[in-house]
Amino acid sequence: MATTDRMAPTDRPARPLFHRLILGLALVGVFLVAHLYSQQTAGFNRGCLGLSDPATVAQVGCETVTSSAAGQFLGVSNVVWGFLFYLGMVALRFAMVPAKAPRKALRTASLGLATAGFAYSLYLVSVQLSMGTWCVLCTISAGIVTVIFGLHLAERFTGATLPALPSFSGAEFKRFGIAAALIATLSVADIAYFNAINDGETFTPIADAEATPVTPVSADEPATDTVSPVELAAAADEAEPTATEPIATEPAETPATDNIEASTPAVDPTVTPQPGIAPTITPRPVGCEYETGAAPLRDISRYTTDTGFDGRADAPVTVVKIFDPNCPHCRTLHHTLDAIVGRLGDKAKVHYYPFALWQESIPQIQALYIAHESGKASEMLAGQFAMQENENKRLLTSTDLSRIATDIGLDADAFARQLSSGAYAMKAAAARDYASVDIARGGGVSVPKLTINGRFVAATTAAFTTECISALIEEAHAEVTGG
């Protein structure tokens, strides 16, 4: 009896190291997925790792990747799948610890789970490679899954086993029980911390609607454009105004508010320089490019009404920024464009087109439409960004938006009534749905997107700079004017 706590001769080939490494990495994976969840629900406003200053954060690959079609499998977020993978691995490994456990069957199941996780990780890495952008947390997770898969192979081909001793079982349960409790505590604390510093703000992504062909008005008119059922519903709703609907039907010529002139024709991005003229333009910085293979905007005029612009109305270059008012990267790009307009306002006008990534952004977009009626859309947008920065908050409430309305000289009571009526919610949905067709990449959509005379600028840190955008505007100006 005194020898029961010692390793029997038949147990000497046992190698618990592989088992312990797999279980430990699976626990680390649980924390990683929890951290990814906390950053995703905050819209990655502090960068991919959550360590950046929201006021300075730039374009984040994590947001682009997780919002694409590759961010889900069978309609379920990869964050959920990742959590289930790691939790399943932990459960299988814990189940192997008892001396009388069916370890062979459990080890086979664990290897099968690791193989499936490794294969899916390879797919996700290949998708990121094709997109040309990377989710750091997703890539780290893929690395952990790869190591776990490799340890399973090593365990399998070396014939490693676990000691069949009660003393091993008791010590192993205690050791990893403490580790699991620690990881669970850290995961909950991580989610709670980022939820607290973001004032409990969480975001509900809006699912993309499938576009359908527009029915021709007559047999002689071809169906050359596409919109979604949401946009068709919006058009029908606008055709039958109600007492609470501030926007009725669109007039043939929209009055010039917010310096918008509906009669100003959109610039054709295919225009070439005049022959015999070699304009002098600023060379592009390294990495300053247009998006390769991206089709231009189908109709620039659809993007240049209802939310105002900065610059001169007769400027020959038309810049369109597609943005969500709660996207920190959109806010950063907005400040960059402000600086450019200050220098190139006679050459380019910058239009702002709101695109709701999240349901919670729709009230703020409605506020922009309401402010546009009084020629105050740009001021409303500036006020929203300023409140987010100065008061470290997003998801502005109706009270916040009314306060901005008052600050920019709007009638607060009338503004509040229009906002609470939800009259512009359908318009915001229709605007989003129309733009989805133009900005979809890899089955998903993301913002910010920037176009110059209809051409999409590459959504990279190198391209979204003052120097790059200025150089591209100078090029576009030379192409249109020939000098």
GROMACS .gro file of C-alpha atoms in nm, residues 97-373:
model
  277
   97VAL     CA    1  -0.720   1.364  -1.569
   98PRO     CA    2  -0.905   1.100  -1.359
   99ALA     CA    3  -0.708   0.773  -1.347
  100LYS     CA    4  -1.006   0.569  -1.472
  101ALA     CA    5  -1.109   0.810  -1.750
  102PRO     CA    6  -1.144   0.674  -2.108
  103ARG     CA    7  -0.831   0.861  -2.207
  104LYS     CA    8  -0.786   0.703  -2.550
  105ALA     CA    9  -1.130   0.810  -2.668
  106LEU     CA   10  -1.094   1.154  -2.512
  107ARG     CA   11  -0.751   1.200  -2.671
  108THR     CA   12  -0.895   1.110  -3.013
  109ALA     CA   13  -1.177   1.362  -2.966
  110SER     CA   14  -0.926   1.626  -2.858
  111LEU     CA   15  -0.713   1.561  -3.167
  112GLY     CA   16  -1.022   1.589  -3.388
  113LEU     CA   17  -1.116   1.924  -3.233
  114ALA     CA   18  -0.759   2.052  -3.270
  115THR     CA   19  -0.751   1.947  -3.636
  116ALA     CA   20  -1.079   2.128  -3.711
  117GLY     CA   21  -0.957   2.439  -3.530
  118PHE     CA   22  -0.625   2.435  -3.717
  119ALA     CA   23  -0.796   2.397  -4.056
  120TYR     CA   24  -1.032   2.687  -3.987
  121SER     CA   25  -0.744   2.902  -3.863
  122LEU     CA   26  -0.560   2.841  -4.190
  123TYR     CA   27  -0.868   2.957  -4.378
  124LEU     CA   28  -0.896   3.275  -4.170
  125VAL     CA   29  -0.528   3.356  -4.220
  126SER     CA   30  -0.565   3.309  -4.596
  127VAL     CA   31  -0.868   3.543  -4.596
  128GLN     CA   32  -0.671   3.813  -4.413
  129LEU     CA   33  -0.387   3.768  -4.659
  130SER     CA   34  -0.623   3.816  -4.952
  131MET     CA   35  -0.780   4.122  -4.785
  132GLY     CA   36  -0.438   4.276  -4.727
  133THR     CA   37  -0.522   4.360  -4.365
  134TRP     CA   38  -0.471   4.177  -4.037
  135CYS     CA   39  -0.658   4.129  -3.713
  136VAL     CA   40  -0.378   4.105  -3.459
  137LEU     CA   41  -0.586   3.925  -3.196
  138CYS     CA   42  -0.725   3.683  -3.456
  139THR     CA   43  -0.375   3.607  -3.582
  140ILE     CA   44  -0.246   3.546  -3.227
  141SER     CA   45  -0.535   3.307  -3.172
  142ALA     CA   46  -0.450   3.127  -3.496
  143GLY     CA   47  -0.095   3.089  -3.368
  144ILE     CA   48  -0.216   2.938  -3.040
  145VAL     CA   49  -0.443   2.694  -3.225
  146THR     CA   50  -0.151   2.593  -3.449
  147VAL     CA   51   0.072   2.518  -3.148
  148ILE     CA   52  -0.210   2.321  -2.983
  149PHE     CA   53  -0.247   2.116  -3.303
  150GLY     CA   54   0.129   2.053  -3.315
  151LEU     CA   55   0.131   1.937  -2.951
  152HIS     CA   56  -0.151   1.694  -3.031
  153LEU     CA   57   0.055   1.545  -3.314
  154ALA     CA   58   0.359   1.516  -3.087
  155GLU     CA   59   0.146   1.352  -2.819
  156ARG     CA   60   0.001   1.111  -3.073
  157PHE     CA   61   0.321   1.000  -3.243
  158THR     CA   62   0.534   0.974  -2.927
  159GLY     CA   63   0.276   0.757  -2.756
  160ALA     CA   64   0.266   0.989  -2.457
  161THR     CA   65   0.028   0.891  -2.177
  162LEU     CA   66  -0.081   1.027  -1.840
  163PRO     CA   67   0.015   0.868  -1.505
  164ALA     CA   68  -0.260   0.635  -1.382
  165LEU     CA   69  -0.220   0.738  -1.018
  166PRO     CA   70  -0.475   0.894  -0.782
  167SER     CA   71  -0.210   1.132  -0.653
  168PHE     CA   72  -0.154   1.266  -1.005
  169SER     CA   73  -0.527   1.315  -1.057
  170GLY     CA   74  -0.569   1.509  -0.734
  171ALA     CA   75  -0.267   1.734  -0.790
  172GLU     CA   76  -0.356   1.797  -1.154
  173PHE     CA   77  -0.714   1.894  -1.074
  174LYS     CA   78  -0.594   2.132  -0.806
  175ARG     CA   79  -0.323   2.289  -1.025
  176PHE     CA   80  -0.539   2.352  -1.328
  177GLY     CA   81  -0.848   2.428  -1.125
  178ILE     CA   82  -0.665   2.726  -0.982
  179ALA     CA   83  -0.542   2.823  -1.330
  180ALA     CA   84  -0.893   2.799  -1.474
  181ALA     CA   85  -1.037   3.011  -1.193
  182LEU     CA   86  -0.766   3.272  -1.253
  183ILE     CA   87  -0.834   3.285  -1.628
  184ALA     CA   88  -1.210   3.311  -1.570
  185THR     CA   89  -1.154   3.598  -1.325
  186LEU     CA   90  -0.921   3.781  -1.565
  187SER     CA   91  -1.166   3.735  -1.855
  188VAL     CA   92  -1.459   3.876  -1.659
  189ALA     CA   93  -1.241   4.161  -1.530
  190ASP     CA   94  -1.122   4.243  -1.884
  191ILE     CA   95  -1.476   4.266  -2.018
  192ALA     CA   96  -1.595   4.464  -1.715
  193TYR     CA   97  -1.301   4.707  -1.736
  194PHE     CA   98  -1.343   4.795  -2.102
  195ASN     CA   99  -1.719   4.813  -2.060
  196ALA     CA  100  -1.667   5.062  -1.775
  197ILE     CA  101  -1.420   5.288  -1.955
  198ASN     CA  102  -1.653   5.295  -2.254
  199ASP     CA  103  -1.947   5.389  -2.029
  200GLY     CA  104  -2.120   5.060  -2.103
  201GLU     CA  105  -2.131   5.132  -2.476
  202THR     CA  106  -2.182   4.820  -2.685
  203PHE     CA  107  -2.256   4.800  -3.054
  204THR     CA  108  -2.501   4.589  -3.249
  205PRO     CA  109  -2.372   4.528  -3.605
  206ILE     CA  110  -2.626   4.575  -3.883
  207ALA     CA  111  -2.656   4.274  -4.111
  208ASP     CA  112  -2.609   4.348  -4.480
  209ALA     CA  113  -2.923   4.331  -4.694
  210GLU     CA  114  -2.897   4.161  -5.028
  211ALA     CA  115  -2.932   4.399  -5.321
  212THR     CA  116  -3.208   4.342  -5.575
  213PRO     CA  117  -3.248   4.489  -5.928
  214VAL     CA  118  -3.452   4.805  -5.966
  215THR     CA  119  -3.769   4.747  -6.160
  216PRO     CA  120  -3.768   4.963  -6.478
  217VAL     CA  121  -4.018   5.247  -6.485
  218SER     CA  122  -4.112   5.151  -6.840
  219ALA     CA  123  -4.040   4.873  -7.081
  220ASP     CA  124  -3.793   5.098  -7.265
  221GLU     CA  125  -3.592   5.183  -6.953
  222PRO     CA  126  -3.324   4.930  -6.860
  223ALA     CA  127  -3.264   4.832  -6.499
  224THR     CA  128  -2.907   4.957  -6.467
  225ASP     CA  129  -2.887   5.013  -6.092
  226THR     CA  130  -2.939   4.806  -5.780
  227VAL     CA  131  -3.087   4.886  -5.445
  228SER     CA  132  -3.220   4.676  -5.161
  229PRO     CA  133  -3.574   4.610  -5.047
  230VAL     CA  134  -3.501   4.858  -4.768
  231GLU     CA  135  -3.435   5.135  -5.018
  232LEU     CA  136  -3.742   5.047  -5.221
  233ALA     CA  137  -3.948   5.069  -4.904
  234ALA     CA  138  -3.791   5.405  -4.830
  235ALA     CA  139  -3.884   5.534  -5.174
  236ALA     CA  140  -4.242   5.419  -5.128
  237ASP     CA  141  -4.255   5.578  -4.785
  238GLU     CA  142  -4.131   5.911  -4.922
  239ALA     CA  143  -4.392   5.899  -5.199
  240GLU     CA  144  -4.672   5.910  -4.939
  241PRO     CA  145  -4.584   6.183  -4.687
  242THR     CA  146  -4.742   6.188  -4.345
  243ALA     CA  147  -4.792   6.463  -4.092
  244THR     CA  148  -4.487   6.346  -3.899
  245GLU     CA  149  -4.263   6.299  -4.201
  246PRO     CA  150  -4.035   6.607  -4.239
  247ILE     CA  151  -3.899   6.483  -4.570
  248ALA     CA  152  -4.161   6.433  -4.839
  249THR     CA  153  -4.071   6.382  -5.199
  250GLU     CA  154  -3.744   6.509  -5.341
  251PRO     CA  155  -3.791   6.818  -5.564
  252ALA     CA  156  -3.648   6.817  -5.911
  253GLU     CA  157  -3.379   7.060  -5.797
  254THR     CA  158  -3.270   7.051  -5.436
  255PRO     CA  159  -3.221   7.401  -5.292
  256ALA     CA  160  -2.862   7.486  -5.210
  257THR     CA  161  -2.830   7.425  -4.837
  258ASP     CA  162  -2.506   7.346  -4.662
  259ASN     CA  163  -2.344   7.496  -4.973
  260ILE     CA  164  -2.478   7.204  -5.176
  261GLU     CA  165  -2.572   7.271  -5.536
  262ALA     CA  166  -2.775   6.988  -5.679
  263SER     CA  167  -2.716   7.120  -6.030
  264THR     CA  168  -2.337   7.078  -5.998
  265PRO     CA  169  -2.253   6.778  -6.216
  266ALA     CA  170  -2.049   6.493  -6.073
  267VAL     CA  171  -1.692   6.477  -6.201
  268ASP     CA  172  -1.621   6.190  -6.435
  269PRO     CA  173  -1.326   5.994  -6.290
  270THR     CA  174  -1.230   5.877  -6.638
  271VAL     CA  175  -1.146   6.228  -6.760
  272THR     CA  176  -0.790   6.246  -6.895
  273PRO     CA  177  -0.553   6.545  -6.897
  274GLN     CA  178  -0.564   6.783  -7.189
  275PRO     CA  179  -0.306   6.692  -7.454
  276GLY     CA  180   0.017   6.884  -7.462
  277ILE     CA  181  -0.004   6.988  -7.096
  278ALA     CA  182   0.226   6.837  -6.833
  279PRO     CA  183   0.103   6.964  -6.497
  280THR     CA  184   0.334   6.982  -6.198
  281ILE     CA  185   0.195   6.784  -5.906
  282THR     CA  186   0.323   6.664  -5.571
  283PRO     CA  187   0.471   6.312  -5.592
  284ARG     CA  188   0.282   6.047  -5.403
  285PRO     CA  189   0.436   5.927  -5.076
  286VAL     CA  190   0.527   5.560  -5.039
  287GLY     CA  191   0.216   5.347  -4.998
  288CYS     CA  192  -0.014   5.618  -5.130
  289GLU     CA  193  -0.240   5.435  -5.372
  290TYR     CA  194  -0.594   5.389  -5.490
  291GLU     CA  195  -0.765   5.062  -5.399
  292THR     CA  196  -0.667   4.800  -5.655
  293GLY     CA  197  -0.952   4.644  -5.848
  294ALA     CA  198  -1.225   4.847  -5.676
  295ALA     CA  199  -1.501   4.972  -5.903
  296PRO     CA  200  -1.569   5.348  -5.873
  297LEU     CA  201  -1.886   5.487  -5.720
  298ARG     CA  202  -2.181   5.412  -5.944
  299ASP     CA  203  -2.335   5.756  -5.899
  300ILE     CA  204  -2.143   6.029  -5.718
  301SER     CA  205  -2.453   6.247  -5.698
  302ARG     CA  206  -2.610   5.994  -5.459
  303TYR     CA  207  -2.329   6.067  -5.214
  304THR     CA  208  -2.327   6.446  -5.236
  305THR     CA  209  -2.663   6.546  -5.092
  306ASP     CA  210  -2.833   6.558  -4.754
  307THR     CA  211  -2.533   6.584  -4.520
  308GLY     CA  212  -2.331   6.883  -4.636
  309PHE     CA  213  -1.972   6.935  -4.738
  310ASP     CA  214  -1.664   7.145  -4.670
  311GLY     CA  215  -1.482   7.350  -4.932
  312ARG     CA  216  -1.601   7.553  -5.229
  313ALA     CA  217  -1.913   7.443  -5.415
  314ASP     CA  218  -1.742   7.498  -5.752
  315ALA     CA  219  -1.424   7.305  -5.663
  316PRO     CA  220  -1.351   7.065  -5.952
  317VAL     CA  221  -1.252   6.766  -5.735
  318THR     CA  222  -1.520   6.581  -5.540
  319VAL     CA  223  -1.409   6.389  -5.230
  320VAL     CA  224  -1.657   6.161  -5.054
  321LYS     CA  225  -1.596   6.017  -4.709
  322ILE     CA  226  -1.825   5.727  -4.614
  323PHE     CA  227  -1.827   5.702  -4.235
  324ASP     CA  228  -2.005   5.595  -3.919
  325PRO     CA  229  -2.025   5.872  -3.656
  326ASN     CA  230  -1.920   5.623  -3.385
  327CYS     CA  231  -1.616   5.492  -3.572
  328PRO     CA  232  -1.295   5.630  -3.414
  329HIS     CA  233  -1.101   5.579  -3.738
  330CYS     CA  234  -1.363   5.783  -3.920
  331ARG     CA  235  -1.315   6.061  -3.667
  332THR     CA  236  -0.938   6.055  -3.720
  333LEU     CA  237  -0.983   6.074  -4.098
  334HIS     CA  238  -1.229   6.361  -4.052
  335HIS     CA  239  -0.961   6.569  -3.879
  336THR     CA  240  -0.716   6.483  -4.156
  337LEU     CA  241  -0.965   6.605  -4.416
  338ASP     CA  242  -1.026   6.924  -4.217
  339ALA     CA  243  -0.659   7.011  -4.252
  340ILE     CA  244  -0.665   6.935  -4.625
  341VAL     CA  245  -0.975   7.149  -4.689
  342GLY     CA  246  -0.798   7.437  -4.519
  343ARG     CA  247  -0.525   7.421  -4.784
  344LEU     CA  248  -0.702   7.281  -5.089
  345GLY     CA  249  -1.057   7.406  -5.042
  346ASP     CA  250  -1.049   7.582  -5.376
  347LYS     CA  251  -0.956   7.258  -5.554
  348ALA     CA  252  -1.168   7.002  -5.370
  349LYS     CA  253  -1.491   6.982  -5.175
  350VAL     CA  254  -1.534   6.705  -4.919
  351HIS     CA  255  -1.877   6.546  -4.881
  352TYR     CA  256  -1.968   6.336  -4.577
  353TYR     CA  257  -2.189   6.033  -4.635
  354PRO     CA  258  -2.310   5.856  -4.318
  355PHE     CA  259  -2.311   5.478  -4.319
  356ALA     CA  260  -2.443   5.299  -4.010
  357LEU     CA  261  -2.222   5.010  -3.907
  358TRP     CA  262  -2.422   4.971  -3.587
  359GLN     CA  263  -2.788   5.010  -3.499
  360GLU     CA  264  -2.691   5.252  -3.222
  361SER     CA  265  -2.547   5.498  -3.476
  362ILE     CA  266  -2.878   5.561  -3.653
  363PRO     CA  267  -3.002   5.839  -3.416
  364GLN     CA  268  -2.681   6.033  -3.472
  365ILE     CA  269  -2.719   5.997  -3.848
  366GLN     CA  270  -3.078   6.116  -3.821
  367ALA     CA  271  -2.946   6.422  -3.636
  368LEU     CA  272  -2.721   6.497  -3.934
  369TYR     CA  273  -3.016   6.485  -4.174
  370ILE     CA  274  -3.221   6.712  -3.949
  371ALA     CA  275  -2.934   6.961  -3.918
  372HIS     CA  276  -2.891   6.956  -4.295
  373GLU     CA  277  -3.235   7.113  -4.337
   0.00000   0.00000   0.00000
